[in-house]
Short mmCIF file of C-alpha atoms and ligand atoms in Angstrom, two decimals:
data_model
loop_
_atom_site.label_atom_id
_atom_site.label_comp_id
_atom_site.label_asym_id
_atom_site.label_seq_id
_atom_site.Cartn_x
_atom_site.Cartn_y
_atom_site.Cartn_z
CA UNK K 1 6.05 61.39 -164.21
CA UNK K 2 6.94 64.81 -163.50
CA UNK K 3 6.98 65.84 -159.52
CA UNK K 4 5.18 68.73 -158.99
CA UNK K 5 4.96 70.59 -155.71
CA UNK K 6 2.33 73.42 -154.64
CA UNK K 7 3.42 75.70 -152.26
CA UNK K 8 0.21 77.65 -151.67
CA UNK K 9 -0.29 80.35 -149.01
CA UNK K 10 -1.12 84.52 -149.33
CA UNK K 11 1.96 86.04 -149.77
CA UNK K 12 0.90 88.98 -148.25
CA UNK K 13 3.68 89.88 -149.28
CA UNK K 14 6.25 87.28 -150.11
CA UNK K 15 9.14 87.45 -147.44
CA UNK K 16 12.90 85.84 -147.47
CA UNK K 17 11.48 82.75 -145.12
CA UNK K 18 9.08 81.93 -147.78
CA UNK K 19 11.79 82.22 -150.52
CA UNK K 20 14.07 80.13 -148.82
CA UNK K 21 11.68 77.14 -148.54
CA UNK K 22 11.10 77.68 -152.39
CA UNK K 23 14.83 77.35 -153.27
CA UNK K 24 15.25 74.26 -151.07
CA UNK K 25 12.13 72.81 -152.48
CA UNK K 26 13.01 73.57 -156.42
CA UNK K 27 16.19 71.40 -155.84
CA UNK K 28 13.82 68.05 -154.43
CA UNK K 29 11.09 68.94 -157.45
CA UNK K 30 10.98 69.03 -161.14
CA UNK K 31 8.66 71.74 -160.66
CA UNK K 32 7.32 74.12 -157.73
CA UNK K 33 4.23 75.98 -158.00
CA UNK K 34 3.50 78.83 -155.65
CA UNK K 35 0.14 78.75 -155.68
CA UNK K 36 -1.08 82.66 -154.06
CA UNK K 37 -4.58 82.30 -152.51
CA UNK K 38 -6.90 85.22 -153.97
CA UNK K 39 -10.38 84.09 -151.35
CA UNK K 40 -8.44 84.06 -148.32
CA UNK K 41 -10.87 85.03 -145.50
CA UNK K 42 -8.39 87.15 -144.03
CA UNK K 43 -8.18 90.68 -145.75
CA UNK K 44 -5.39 91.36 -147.63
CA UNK K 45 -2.94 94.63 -147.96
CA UNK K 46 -1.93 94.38 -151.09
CA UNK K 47 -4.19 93.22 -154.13
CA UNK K 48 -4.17 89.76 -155.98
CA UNK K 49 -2.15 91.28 -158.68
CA UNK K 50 0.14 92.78 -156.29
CA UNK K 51 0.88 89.71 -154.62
CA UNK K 52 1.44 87.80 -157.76
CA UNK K 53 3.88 91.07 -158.92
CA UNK K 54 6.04 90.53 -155.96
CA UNK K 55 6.32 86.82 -155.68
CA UNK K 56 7.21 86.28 -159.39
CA UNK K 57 9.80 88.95 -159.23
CA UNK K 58 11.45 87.95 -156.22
CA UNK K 59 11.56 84.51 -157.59
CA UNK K 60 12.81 85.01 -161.27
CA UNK K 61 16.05 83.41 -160.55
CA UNK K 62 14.72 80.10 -159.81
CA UNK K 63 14.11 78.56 -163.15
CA UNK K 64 11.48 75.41 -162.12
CA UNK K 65 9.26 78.20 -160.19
CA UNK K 66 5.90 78.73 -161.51
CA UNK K 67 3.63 81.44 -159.79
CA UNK K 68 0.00 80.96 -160.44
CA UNK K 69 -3.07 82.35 -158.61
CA UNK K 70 -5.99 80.06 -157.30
CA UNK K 71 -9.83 80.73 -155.94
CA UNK K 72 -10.77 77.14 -155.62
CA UNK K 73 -10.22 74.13 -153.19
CA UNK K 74 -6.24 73.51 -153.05
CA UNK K 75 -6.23 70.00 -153.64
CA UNK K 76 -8.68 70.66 -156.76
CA UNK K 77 -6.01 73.31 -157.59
CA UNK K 78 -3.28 70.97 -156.94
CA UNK K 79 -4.99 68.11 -159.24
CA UNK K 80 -5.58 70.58 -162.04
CA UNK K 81 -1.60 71.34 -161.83
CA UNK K 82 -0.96 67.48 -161.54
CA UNK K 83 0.53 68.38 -158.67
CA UNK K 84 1.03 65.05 -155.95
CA UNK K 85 2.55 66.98 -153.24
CA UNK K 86 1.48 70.36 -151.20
CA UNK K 87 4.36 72.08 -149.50
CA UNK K 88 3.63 73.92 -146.22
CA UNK K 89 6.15 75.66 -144.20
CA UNK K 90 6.58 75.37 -140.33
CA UNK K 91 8.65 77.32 -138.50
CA UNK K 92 7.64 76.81 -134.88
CA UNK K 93 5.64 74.96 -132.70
CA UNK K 94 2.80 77.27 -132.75
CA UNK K 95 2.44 76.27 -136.54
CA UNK K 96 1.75 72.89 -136.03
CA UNK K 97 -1.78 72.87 -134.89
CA UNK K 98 -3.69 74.99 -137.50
CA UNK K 99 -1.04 72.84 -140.31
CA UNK K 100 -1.98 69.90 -138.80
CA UNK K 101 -5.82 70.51 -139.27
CA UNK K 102 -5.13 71.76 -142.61
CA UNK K 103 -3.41 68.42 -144.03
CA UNK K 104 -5.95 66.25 -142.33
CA UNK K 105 -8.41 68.23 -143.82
CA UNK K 106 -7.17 67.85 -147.37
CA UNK K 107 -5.79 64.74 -147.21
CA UNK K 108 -10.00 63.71 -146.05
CA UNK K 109 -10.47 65.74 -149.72
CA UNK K 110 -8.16 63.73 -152.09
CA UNK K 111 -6.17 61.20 -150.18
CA UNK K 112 -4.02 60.80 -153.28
CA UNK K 113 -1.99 64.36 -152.24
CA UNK K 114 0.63 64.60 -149.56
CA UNK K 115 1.38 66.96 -147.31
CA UNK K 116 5.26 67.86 -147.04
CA UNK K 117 6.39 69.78 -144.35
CA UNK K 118 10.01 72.07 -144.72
CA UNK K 119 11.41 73.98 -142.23
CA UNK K 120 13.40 76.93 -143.54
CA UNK K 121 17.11 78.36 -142.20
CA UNK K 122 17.38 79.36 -138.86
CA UNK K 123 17.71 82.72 -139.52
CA UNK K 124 14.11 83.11 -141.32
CA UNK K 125 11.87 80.90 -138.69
CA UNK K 126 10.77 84.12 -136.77
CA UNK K 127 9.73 86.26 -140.15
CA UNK K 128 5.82 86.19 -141.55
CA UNK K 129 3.97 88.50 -143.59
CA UNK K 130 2.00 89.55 -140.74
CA UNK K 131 5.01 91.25 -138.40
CA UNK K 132 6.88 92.78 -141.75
CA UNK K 133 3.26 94.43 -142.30
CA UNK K 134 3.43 95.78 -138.87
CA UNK K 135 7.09 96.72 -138.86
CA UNK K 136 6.02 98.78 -142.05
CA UNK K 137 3.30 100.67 -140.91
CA UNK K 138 5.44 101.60 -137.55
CA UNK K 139 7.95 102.80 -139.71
CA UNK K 140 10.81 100.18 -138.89
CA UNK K 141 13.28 98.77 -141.19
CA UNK K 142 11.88 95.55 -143.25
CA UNK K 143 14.83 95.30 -145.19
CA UNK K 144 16.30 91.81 -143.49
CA UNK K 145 13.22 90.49 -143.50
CA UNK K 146 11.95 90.60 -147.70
CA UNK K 147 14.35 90.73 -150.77
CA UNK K 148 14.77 94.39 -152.24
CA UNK K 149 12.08 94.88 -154.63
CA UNK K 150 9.51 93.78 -152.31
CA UNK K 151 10.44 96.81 -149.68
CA UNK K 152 10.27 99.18 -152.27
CA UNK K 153 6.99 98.21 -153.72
CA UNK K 154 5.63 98.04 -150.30
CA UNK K 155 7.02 101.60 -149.49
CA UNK K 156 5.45 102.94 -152.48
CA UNK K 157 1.81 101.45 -151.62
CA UNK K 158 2.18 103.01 -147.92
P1 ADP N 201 -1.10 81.43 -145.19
O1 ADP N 201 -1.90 82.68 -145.31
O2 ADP N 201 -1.66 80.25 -145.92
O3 ADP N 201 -0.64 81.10 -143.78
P2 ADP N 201 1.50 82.54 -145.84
O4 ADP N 201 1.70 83.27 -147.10
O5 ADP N 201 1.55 83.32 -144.58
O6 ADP N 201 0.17 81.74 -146.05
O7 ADP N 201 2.53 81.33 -145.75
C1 ADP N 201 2.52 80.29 -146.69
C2 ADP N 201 3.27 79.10 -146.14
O8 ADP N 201 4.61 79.49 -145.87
C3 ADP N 201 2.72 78.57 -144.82
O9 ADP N 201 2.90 77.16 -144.81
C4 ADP N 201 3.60 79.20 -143.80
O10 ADP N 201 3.70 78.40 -142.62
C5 ADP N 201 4.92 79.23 -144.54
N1 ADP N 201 5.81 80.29 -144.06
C6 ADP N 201 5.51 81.57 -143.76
N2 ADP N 201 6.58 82.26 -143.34
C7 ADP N 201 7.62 81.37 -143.37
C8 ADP N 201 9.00 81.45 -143.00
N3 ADP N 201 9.54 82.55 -142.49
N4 ADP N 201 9.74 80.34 -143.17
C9 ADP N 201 9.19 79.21 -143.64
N5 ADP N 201 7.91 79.05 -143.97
C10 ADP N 201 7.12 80.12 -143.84
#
């Protein structure tokens, strides 16, 4: 049997902290799916396409990546992928709560999936989608925090 790991979130957009987790979790998987959310209550800057633009490019030189959409319950999206593990990424304390909830939650849905929690490289824990947003519209300099081709299609859209 194949092991195949979701690694679902918004990617709003993708940054180098997410991609990091990926690569570590491509070499403990046959396959990774990252699985981008498109009925996420929050609001989202760019689109669904967009999102799935960005990841996929950023992540064409890991060969066992997949990067699929999803508008249903995860672990319903995770069974559909025969997927036995979700992958969630923590990178401080103040994660743990709301991921806590989360896995409880789904693992009350379909107790057959696991949770698997990865921390990435030191130097990624204090990037998320939410500051390099913020850093962008301010004007500052995003370039540590997302690969290349991610800051340029996020320049463009501003
Ligand atoms: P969500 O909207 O579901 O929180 P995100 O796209 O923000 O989705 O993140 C997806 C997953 O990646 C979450 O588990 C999040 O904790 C994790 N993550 C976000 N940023 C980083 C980072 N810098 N390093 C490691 N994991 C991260």
């Amino acid at each position: 049997m194949k092991k195949i790991a979701i690694y679902p979130g918004s990617f709003d957009p993708i940054t180098n902290g997410h991609i990091d987790l990926v690569h570590r979790a491509s070499k403990l998987f046959d396959k990774v799916i990252v699985g981008i959310t498109q009925n996420s209550k929050k609001s989202s800057f760019l689109n669904i396409d967009e999102r799935i633009q960005t990841t996929s490019t950023a992540l064409k030189d890991i060969g066992n990546v997949e990067v699929l959409s999803f508008n249903t319950l995860l672990v319903d999206f995770a069974n559909a992928q025969n997927a036995q593990v979700i992958l969630r990424g923590l990178r401080a304390v103040s994660d743990f709560e709301y991921e806590f909830q989360l896995s409880g939650m789904n693992k009350h849905l379909n107790p057959n999936i696991e949770t698997l929690f990865m921390t990435p490289a030191e130097q990624y824990a204090n990037i998320s989608s939410s500051l390099v947003r913020e850093i962008l519209s301010l004007g500052g300099d995003i370039s540590a925090f997302v690969p290349k081709s991610v800051e340029t299609h996020l320049k463009t859209k501003l």
